[in-house]
Coordinates of C-alpha atoms and ligand atoms in Angstrom, one line a residue:
X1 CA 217.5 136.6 163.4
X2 CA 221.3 137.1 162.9
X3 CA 223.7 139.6 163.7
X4 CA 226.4 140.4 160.9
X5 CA 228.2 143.1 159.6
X6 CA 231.3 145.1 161.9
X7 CA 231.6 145.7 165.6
X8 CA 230.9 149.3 165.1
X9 CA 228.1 149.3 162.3
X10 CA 226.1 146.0 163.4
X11 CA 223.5 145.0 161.4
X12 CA 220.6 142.4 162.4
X13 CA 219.2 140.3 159.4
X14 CA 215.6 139.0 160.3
X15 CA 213.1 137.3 157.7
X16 CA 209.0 138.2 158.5
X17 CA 206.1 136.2 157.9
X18 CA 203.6 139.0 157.7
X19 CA 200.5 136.8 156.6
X20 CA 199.5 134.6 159.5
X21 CA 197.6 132.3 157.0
X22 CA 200.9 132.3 154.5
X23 CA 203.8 131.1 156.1
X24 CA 205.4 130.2 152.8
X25 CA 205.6 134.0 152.3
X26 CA 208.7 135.2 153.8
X27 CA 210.3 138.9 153.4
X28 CA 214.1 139.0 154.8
X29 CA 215.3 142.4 155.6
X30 CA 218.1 143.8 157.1
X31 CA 218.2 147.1 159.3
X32 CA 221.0 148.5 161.7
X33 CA 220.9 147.1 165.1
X34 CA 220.3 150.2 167.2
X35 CA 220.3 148.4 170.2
X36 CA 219.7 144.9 172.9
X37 CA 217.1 145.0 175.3
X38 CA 215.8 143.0 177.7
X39 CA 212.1 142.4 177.0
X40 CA 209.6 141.2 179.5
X41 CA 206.7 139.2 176.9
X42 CA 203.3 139.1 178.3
X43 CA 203.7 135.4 179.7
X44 CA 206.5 136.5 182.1
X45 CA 209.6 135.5 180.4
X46 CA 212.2 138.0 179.6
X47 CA 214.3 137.9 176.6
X48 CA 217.0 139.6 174.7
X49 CA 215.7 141.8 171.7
X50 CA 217.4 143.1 168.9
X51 CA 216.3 146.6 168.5
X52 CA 215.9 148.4 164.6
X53 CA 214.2 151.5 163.8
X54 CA 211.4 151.6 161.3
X55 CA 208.8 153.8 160.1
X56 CA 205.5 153.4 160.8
X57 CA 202.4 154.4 158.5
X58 CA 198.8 154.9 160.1
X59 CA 196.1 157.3 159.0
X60 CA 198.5 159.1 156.3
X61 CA 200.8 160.4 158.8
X62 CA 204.5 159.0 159.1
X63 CA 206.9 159.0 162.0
X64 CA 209.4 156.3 163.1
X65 CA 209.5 153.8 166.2
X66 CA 212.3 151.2 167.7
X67 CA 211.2 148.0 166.9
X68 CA 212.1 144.7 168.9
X69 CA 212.6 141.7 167.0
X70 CA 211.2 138.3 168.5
X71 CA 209.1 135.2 167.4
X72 CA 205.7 136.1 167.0
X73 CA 205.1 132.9 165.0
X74 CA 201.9 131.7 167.8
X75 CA 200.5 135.0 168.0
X76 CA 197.2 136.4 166.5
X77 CA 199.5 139.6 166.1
X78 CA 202.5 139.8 164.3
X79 CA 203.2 143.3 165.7
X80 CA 202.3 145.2 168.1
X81 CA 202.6 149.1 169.3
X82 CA 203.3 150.0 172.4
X83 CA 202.7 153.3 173.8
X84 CA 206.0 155.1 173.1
X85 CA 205.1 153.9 169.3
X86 CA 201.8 156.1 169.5
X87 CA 202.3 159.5 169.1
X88 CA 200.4 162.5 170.6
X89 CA 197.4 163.3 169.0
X90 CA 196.0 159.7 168.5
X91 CA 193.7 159.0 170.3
X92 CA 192.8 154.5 171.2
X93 CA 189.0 153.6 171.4
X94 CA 189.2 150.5 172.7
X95 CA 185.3 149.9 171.7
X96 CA 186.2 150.2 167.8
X97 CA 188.2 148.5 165.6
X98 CA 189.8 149.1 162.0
X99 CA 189.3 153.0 162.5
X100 CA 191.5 153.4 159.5
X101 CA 190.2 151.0 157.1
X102 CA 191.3 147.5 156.8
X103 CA 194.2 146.8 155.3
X104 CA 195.0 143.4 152.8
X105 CA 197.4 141.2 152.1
X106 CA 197.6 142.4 148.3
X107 CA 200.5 143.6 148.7
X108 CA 202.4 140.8 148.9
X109 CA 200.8 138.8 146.5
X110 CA 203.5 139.2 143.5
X111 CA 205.9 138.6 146.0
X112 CA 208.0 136.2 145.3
X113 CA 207.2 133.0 147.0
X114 CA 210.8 131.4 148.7
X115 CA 211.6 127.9 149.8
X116 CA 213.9 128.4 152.0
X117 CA 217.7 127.7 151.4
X118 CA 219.2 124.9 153.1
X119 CA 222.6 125.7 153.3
X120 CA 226.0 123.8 155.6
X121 CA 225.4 125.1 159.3
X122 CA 228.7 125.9 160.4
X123 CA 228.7 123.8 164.1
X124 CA 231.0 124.0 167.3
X125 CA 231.3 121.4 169.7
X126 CA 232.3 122.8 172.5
X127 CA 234.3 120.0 174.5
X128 CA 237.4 119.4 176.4
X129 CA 237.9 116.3 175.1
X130 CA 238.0 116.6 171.3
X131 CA 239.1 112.9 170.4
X132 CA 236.6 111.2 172.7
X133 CA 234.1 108.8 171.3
X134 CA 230.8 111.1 171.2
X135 CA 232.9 114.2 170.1
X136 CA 234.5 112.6 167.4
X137 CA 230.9 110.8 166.0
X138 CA 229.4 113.9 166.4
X139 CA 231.6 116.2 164.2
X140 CA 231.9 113.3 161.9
X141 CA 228.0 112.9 161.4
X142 CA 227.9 116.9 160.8
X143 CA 230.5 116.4 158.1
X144 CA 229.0 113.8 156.6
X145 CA 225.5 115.8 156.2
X146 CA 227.5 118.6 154.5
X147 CA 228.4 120.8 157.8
X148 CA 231.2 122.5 158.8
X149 CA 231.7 121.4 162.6
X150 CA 234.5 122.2 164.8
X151 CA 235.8 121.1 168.6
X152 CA 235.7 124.0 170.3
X153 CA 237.7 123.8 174.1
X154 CA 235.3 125.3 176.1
X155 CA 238.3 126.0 178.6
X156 CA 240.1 128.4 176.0
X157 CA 237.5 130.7 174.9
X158 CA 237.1 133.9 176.6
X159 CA 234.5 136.2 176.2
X160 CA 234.1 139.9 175.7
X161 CA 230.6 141.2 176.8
X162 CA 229.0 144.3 175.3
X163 CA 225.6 145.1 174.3
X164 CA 225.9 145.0 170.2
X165 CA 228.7 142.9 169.4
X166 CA 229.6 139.8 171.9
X167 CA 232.5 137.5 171.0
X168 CA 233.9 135.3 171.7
X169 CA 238.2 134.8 171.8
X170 CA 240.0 131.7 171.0
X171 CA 243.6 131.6 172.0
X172 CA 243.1 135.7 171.5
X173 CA 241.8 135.4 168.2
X174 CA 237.7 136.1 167.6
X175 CA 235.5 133.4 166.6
X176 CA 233.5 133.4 163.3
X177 CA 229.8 133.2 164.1
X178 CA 228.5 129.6 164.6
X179 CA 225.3 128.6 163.5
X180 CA 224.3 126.2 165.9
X181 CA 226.8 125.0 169.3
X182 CA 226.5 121.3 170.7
X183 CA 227.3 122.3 174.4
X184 CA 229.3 118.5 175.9
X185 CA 230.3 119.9 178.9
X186 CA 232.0 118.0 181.9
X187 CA 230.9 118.6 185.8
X188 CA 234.3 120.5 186.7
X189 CA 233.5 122.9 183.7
X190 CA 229.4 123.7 184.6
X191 CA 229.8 127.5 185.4
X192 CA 232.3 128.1 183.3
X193 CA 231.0 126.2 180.3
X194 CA 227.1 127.7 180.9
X195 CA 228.6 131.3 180.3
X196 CA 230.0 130.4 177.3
X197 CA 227.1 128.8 175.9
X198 CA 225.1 132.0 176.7
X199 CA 227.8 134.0 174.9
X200 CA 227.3 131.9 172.1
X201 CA 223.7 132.0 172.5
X202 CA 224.2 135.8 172.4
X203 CA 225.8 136.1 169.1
X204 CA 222.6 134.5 167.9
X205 CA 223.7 130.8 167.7
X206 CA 221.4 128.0 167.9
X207 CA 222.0 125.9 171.3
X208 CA 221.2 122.4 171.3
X209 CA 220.7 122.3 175.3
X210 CA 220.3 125.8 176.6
X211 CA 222.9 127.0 179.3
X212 CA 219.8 127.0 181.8
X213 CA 218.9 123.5 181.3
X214 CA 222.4 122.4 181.9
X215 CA 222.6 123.9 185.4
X216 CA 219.3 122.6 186.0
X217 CA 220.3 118.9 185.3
X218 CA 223.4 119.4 187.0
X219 CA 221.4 120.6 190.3
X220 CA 220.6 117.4 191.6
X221 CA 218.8 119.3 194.4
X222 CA 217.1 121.6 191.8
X223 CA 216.6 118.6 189.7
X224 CA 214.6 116.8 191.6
X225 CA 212.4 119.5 192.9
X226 CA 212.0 120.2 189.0
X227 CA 211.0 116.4 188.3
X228 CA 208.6 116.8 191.0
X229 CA 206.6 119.7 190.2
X230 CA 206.4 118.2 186.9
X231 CA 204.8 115.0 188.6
X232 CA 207.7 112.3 187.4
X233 CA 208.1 109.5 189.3
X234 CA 210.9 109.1 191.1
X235 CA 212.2 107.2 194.0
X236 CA 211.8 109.3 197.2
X237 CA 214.3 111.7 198.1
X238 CA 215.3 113.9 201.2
X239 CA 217.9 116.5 202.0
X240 CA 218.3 118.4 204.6
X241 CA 221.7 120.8 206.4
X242 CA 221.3 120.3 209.7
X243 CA 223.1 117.2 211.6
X244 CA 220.0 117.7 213.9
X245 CA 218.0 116.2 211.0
X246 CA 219.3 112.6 210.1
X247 CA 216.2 110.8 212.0
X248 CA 214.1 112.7 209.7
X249 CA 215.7 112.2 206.6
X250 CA 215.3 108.4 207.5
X251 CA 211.7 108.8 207.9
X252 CA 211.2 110.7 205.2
X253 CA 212.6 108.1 202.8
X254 CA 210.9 105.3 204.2
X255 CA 213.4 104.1 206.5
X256 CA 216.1 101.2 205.4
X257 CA 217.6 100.5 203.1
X258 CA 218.1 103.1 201.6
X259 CA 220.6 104.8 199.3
X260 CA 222.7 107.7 200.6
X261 CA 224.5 109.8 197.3
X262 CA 227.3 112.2 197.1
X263 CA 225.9 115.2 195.2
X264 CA 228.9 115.3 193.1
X265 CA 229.0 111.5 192.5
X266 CA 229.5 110.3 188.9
X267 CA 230.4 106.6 188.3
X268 CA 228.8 105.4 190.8
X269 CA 231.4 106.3 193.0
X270 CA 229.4 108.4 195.7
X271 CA 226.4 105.6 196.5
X272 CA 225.9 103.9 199.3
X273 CA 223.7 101.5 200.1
X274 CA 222.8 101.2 203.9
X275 CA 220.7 98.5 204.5
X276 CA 219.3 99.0 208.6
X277 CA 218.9 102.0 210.6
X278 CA 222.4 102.0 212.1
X279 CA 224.2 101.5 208.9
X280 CA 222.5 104.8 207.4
X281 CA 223.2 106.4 210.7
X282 CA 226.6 105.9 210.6
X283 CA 227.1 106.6 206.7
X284 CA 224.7 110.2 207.0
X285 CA 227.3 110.9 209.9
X286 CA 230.6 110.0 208.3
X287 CA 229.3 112.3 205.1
X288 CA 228.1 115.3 207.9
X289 CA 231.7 115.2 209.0
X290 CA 233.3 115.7 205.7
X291 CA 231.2 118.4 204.7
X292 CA 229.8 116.5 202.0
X293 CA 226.5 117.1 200.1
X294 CA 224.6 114.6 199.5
X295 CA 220.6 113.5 199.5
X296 CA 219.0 110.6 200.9
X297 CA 216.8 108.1 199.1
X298 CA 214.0 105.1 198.8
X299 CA 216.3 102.2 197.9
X300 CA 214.2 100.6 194.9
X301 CA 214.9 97.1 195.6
X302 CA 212.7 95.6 192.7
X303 CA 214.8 97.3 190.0
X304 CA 217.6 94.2 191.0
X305 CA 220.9 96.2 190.2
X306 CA 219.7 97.7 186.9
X307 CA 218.6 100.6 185.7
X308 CA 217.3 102.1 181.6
X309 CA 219.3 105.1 179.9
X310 CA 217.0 107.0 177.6
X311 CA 218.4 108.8 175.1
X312 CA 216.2 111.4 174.0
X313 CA 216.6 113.5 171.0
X314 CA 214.0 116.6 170.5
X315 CA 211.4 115.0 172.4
X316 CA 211.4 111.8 171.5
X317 CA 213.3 108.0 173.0
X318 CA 215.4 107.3 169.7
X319 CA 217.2 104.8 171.4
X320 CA 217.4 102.9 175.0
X321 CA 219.5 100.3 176.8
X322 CA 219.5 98.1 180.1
X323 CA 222.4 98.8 182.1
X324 CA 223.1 95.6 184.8
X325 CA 225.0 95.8 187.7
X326 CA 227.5 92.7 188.3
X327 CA 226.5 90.3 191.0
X328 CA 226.6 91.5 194.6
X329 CA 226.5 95.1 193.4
X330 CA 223.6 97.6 193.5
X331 CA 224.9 100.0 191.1
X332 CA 224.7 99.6 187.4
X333 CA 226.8 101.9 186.4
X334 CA 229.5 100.5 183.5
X335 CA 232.6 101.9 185.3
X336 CA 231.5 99.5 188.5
X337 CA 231.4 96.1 186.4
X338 CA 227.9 96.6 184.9
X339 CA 227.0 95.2 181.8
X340 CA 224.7 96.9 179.2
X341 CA 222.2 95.6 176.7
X342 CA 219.9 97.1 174.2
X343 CA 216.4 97.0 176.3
X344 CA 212.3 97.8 174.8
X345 CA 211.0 100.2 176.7
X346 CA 207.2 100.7 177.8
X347 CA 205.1 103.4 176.8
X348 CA 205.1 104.6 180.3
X349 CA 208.5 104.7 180.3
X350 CA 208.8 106.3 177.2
X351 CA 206.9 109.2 178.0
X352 CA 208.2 109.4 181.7
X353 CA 211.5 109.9 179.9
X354 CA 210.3 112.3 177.4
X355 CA 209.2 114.5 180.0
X356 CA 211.7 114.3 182.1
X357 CA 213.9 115.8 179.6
X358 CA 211.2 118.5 178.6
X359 CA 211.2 119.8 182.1
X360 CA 214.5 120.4 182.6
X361 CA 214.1 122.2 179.2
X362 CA 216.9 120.1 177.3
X363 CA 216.8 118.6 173.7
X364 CA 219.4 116.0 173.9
X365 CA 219.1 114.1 177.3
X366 CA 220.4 110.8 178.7
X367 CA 217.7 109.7 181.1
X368 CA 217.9 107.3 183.8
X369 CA 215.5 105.6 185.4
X370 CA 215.3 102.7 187.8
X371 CA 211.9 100.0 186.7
X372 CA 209.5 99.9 190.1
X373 CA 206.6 97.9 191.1
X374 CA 204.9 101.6 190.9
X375 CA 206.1 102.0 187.5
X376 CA 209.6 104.0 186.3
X377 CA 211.2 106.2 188.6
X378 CA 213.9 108.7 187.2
X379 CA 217.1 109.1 188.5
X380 CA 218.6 111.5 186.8
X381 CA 218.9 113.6 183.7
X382 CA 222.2 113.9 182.0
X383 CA 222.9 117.0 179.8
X384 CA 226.2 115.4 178.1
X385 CA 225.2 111.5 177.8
X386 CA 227.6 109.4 175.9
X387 CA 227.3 108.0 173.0
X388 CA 229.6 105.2 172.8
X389 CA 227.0 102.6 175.0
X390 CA 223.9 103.9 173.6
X391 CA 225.3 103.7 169.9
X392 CA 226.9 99.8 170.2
X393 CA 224.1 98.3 171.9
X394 CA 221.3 100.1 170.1
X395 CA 223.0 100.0 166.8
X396 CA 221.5 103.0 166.0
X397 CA 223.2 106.4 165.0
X398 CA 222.6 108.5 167.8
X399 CA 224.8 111.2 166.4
X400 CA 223.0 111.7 162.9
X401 CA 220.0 111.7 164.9
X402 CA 221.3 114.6 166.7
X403 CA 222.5 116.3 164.1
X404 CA 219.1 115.9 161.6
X405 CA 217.1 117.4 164.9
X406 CA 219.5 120.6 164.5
X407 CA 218.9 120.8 161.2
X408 CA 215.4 121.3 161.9
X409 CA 215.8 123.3 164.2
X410 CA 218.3 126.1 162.9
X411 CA 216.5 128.6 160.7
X412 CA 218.8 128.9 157.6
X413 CA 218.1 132.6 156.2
X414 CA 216.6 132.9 152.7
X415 CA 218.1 135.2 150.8
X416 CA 216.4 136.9 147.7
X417 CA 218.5 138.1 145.1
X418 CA 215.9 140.2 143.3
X419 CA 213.2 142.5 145.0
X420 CA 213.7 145.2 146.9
X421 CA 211.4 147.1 149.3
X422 CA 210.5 150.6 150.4
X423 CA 211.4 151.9 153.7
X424 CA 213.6 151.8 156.3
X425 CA 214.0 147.9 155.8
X426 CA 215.8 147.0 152.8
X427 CA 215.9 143.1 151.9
X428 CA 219.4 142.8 151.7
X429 CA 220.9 141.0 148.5
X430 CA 224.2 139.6 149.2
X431 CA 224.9 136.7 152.0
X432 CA 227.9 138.3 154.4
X433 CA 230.9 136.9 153.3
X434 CA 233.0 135.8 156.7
X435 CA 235.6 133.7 156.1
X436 CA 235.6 130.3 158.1
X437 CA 239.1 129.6 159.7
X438 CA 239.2 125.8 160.9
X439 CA 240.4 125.6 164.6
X440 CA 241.5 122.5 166.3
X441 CA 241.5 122.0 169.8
X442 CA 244.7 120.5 170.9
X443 CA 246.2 119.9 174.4
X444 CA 245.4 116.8 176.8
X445 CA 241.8 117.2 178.5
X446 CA 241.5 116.5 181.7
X447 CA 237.9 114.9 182.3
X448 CA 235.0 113.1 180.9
X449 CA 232.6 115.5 178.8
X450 CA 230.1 112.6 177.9
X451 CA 228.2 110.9 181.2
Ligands
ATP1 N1 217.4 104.8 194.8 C1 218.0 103.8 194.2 N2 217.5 102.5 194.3 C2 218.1 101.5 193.6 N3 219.3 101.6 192.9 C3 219.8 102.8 192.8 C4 219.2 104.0 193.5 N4 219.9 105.0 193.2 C5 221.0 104.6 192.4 N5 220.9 103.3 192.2 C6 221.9 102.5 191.4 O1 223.1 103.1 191.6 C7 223.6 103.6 190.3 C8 224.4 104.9 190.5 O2 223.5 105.9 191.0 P1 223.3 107.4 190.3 O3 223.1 107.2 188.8 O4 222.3 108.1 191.0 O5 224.7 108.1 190.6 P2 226.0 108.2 189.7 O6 226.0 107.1 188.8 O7 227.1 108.4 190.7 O8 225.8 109.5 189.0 P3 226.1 109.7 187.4 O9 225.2 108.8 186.7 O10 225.9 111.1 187.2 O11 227.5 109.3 187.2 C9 222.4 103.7 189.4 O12 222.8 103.6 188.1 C10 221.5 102.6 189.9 O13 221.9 101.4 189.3
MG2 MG1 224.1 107.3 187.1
MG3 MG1 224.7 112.4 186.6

């Protein structure tokens, strides 16, 4: 489904598959966009809807109905009627079926069959720091496949919100439509950068990690509760507000040594290792009095200074590497002396990785986990991971990966030049013709997009 077509006449272009059996037959039609509504689906979830208006056609009589568009692809049904679609005078059994006569596919079967058209996805990267090392890879393993990408500063864009028509500005001017948006966005830029992935999201754009799995990841509170429900291993962790609390947090972890983290730590910078009672004492207190955040946690000695980054694309490890902390250090982080290493990983780890990803709901993760004597504990779950590391020490090309999993994952619109059908929806016969205007980001950025 995309939107096209001006602010005051909008237009939604949708392709059906109305043959369960058939996928390979595909109608694309076009109809004025009446409407967005928020539609809650029979397993809970609510979504935005495009709404059209259509006729519909049972037992010889006509009358039309708002449709709302979604992906019906799993279904049995490709469509269904609610009530306002049913009319007085019709009457439901609910013990008969096929009251009107069974109707076939025959219809379709001079249609003509369509592969679809793969055609240049026009890409933003939406990133403060255009000339980074992931940024730049990224754009130039789109180009390379035949795309169209561009750095996006997800600190210019502003947004105007209505119901048909969202855009987004750029420096005041409105942005063409993107086809698919590769969210890097740094920790100082989370709220900020999450609405303007769902304003891209709303002018139909494919998002390659959802604005809701970036906050997720970026919870580590939330994060961890997630990891748990999902039954990841992970090293045991405590929180808790009240200065009352700090024996229990202790206990809860296990007692020392344990790790004490800043909640806004990167780098490595907010860890601390307390290794007795008093220590952690002391450091739980010193953080109460600055009004820090932070959580408590089961040191995992075994995992001697070094921990595995995962990098998983779409559901899959496609590349991983040891990360070892220098001598007399704890934390492997790079920025703190640590040295990295292309590493195999186990099965277990594999798929403690994968899923770690899949339940914070992202597609491109950078997974961390520490190796245990009870087998691989996460630690966190990056939404922006780096590529440079991953890339040198792997040797692989972390970025085409990327990009070929957004291929797949974009649904390029097919086009048909000839046929035409009756009623309200007409297949429409020209692709809209936007022009693309190239915009560079410019201007120093101020943090660290990648983890
Ligand atoms: N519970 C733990 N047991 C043993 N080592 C740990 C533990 N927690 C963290 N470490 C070590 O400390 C390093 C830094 O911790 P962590 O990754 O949680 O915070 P951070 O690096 O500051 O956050 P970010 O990766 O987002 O920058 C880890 O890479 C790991 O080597
Ligand atoms: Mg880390
Ligand atoms: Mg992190």
């Amino acid at each position: 489904m995309e939107p096209f077509g001006p602010d005051d006449a909008p237009q939604v272009r949708f392709v059906i598959h109305p043959i369960p059996s058939q996928p390979d037959v595909e109608i694309t039609c076009a109809a004025p966009a009446v409407d967005r509504r928020e539609v809650t689906s029979s397993n809970g979830e609510s979504e935005l809807r495009w709404v059209i208006e259509a006729m519909v056609d049972v037992g010889g009589r006509q009358w039309p109905i708002e449709l709302t568009l979604t992906n019906r692809e799993s279904m049995n049904y490709r469509m269904l009627l609610g009530r306002t679609a049913i009319r007085d005078g019709i009457v439901v059994n609910p013990a008969d079926s096929y009251v009107q006569g069974k109707i076939g596919y025959k219809v379709y079967s001079d249609y003509p069959r369509q592969k679809p058209v793969k055609r240049p996805l026009r890409i933003a990267i939406l990133t403060r720091e255009p000339t980074n090392y992931s940024s730049k890879r990224l754009k130039k393993a789109a180009e390379d496949r035949g795309h169209v990408a561009e750095m996006i500063n997800t600190a210019r864009c502003s947004m105007g919100i209505n119901t048909l028509s969202p855009a987004i500005y750029y420096d005041g001017r409105r942005l063409p439509r993107f086809d698919a948006v590769i969210p890097r966005i740094g920790a100082s830029m989370t709220n900020y950068g999450m609405a303007v992935i769902r304003q891209f999201a709303m002018t139909g754009a494919y998002i390659l990690n959802p604005a809701a799995a970036i906050g997720a990841s970026r919870d580590k509170l939330y994060a961890h509760q997630l990891l748990a429900r999902a039954g990841i291993g992970m090293p045991s962790t405590a929180f808790a507000h009240s200065p009352k609390d700090t024996k229990t947090l202790i206990e809860l972890v296990g007692g020392a040594p344990l790790v004490v983290k800043l909640l806004e730590s990167t780098q490595g910078r907010g860890v601390v290792l307390a290794d007795t009672k008093k220590a952690a004492e002391s450091v739980i207190d010193a953080f109460r009095g600055l009004e820090a955040n932070f959580i408590v946690q089961e040191f995992v000695k075994e995992a001697g200074g070094a921990d595995i980054r995962c990098f998983v694309v779409g559901g899959k490890v496609v590349a991983a590497m040891k990360r070892q902390a220098s001598a007399d250090e704890f934390r492997s982080n790079l920025h703190r002396g640590g040295t990295a290493e292309a590493v195999k990983i186990t099965p277990e780890e594999r798929s403690t990785a994968v899923k770690a990803a899949k339940a914070m709901g992202l597609s491109v993760a950078g997974v961390d986990l520490l190796r245990s004597n009870s087998g691989p504990k996460i630690l966190e779950v990056n939404s922006s991971p780096g590529l440079e590391g991953i890339e040198r020490t792997s040797e692989k090309d972390v970025a085409g990966i990327i990009i070929e999993y957004m291929e797949s994952q974009v649904q390029t619109v097919s086009l048909p030049r000839t046929s035409r059908r009756k009623g309200a929806l007409k297949a429409s016969d020209a692709p809209e013709n936007t022009e693309l205007k190239v915009i560079e980001a410019s201007g120093k950025a101020s943090e660290e997009a990648g983890e």
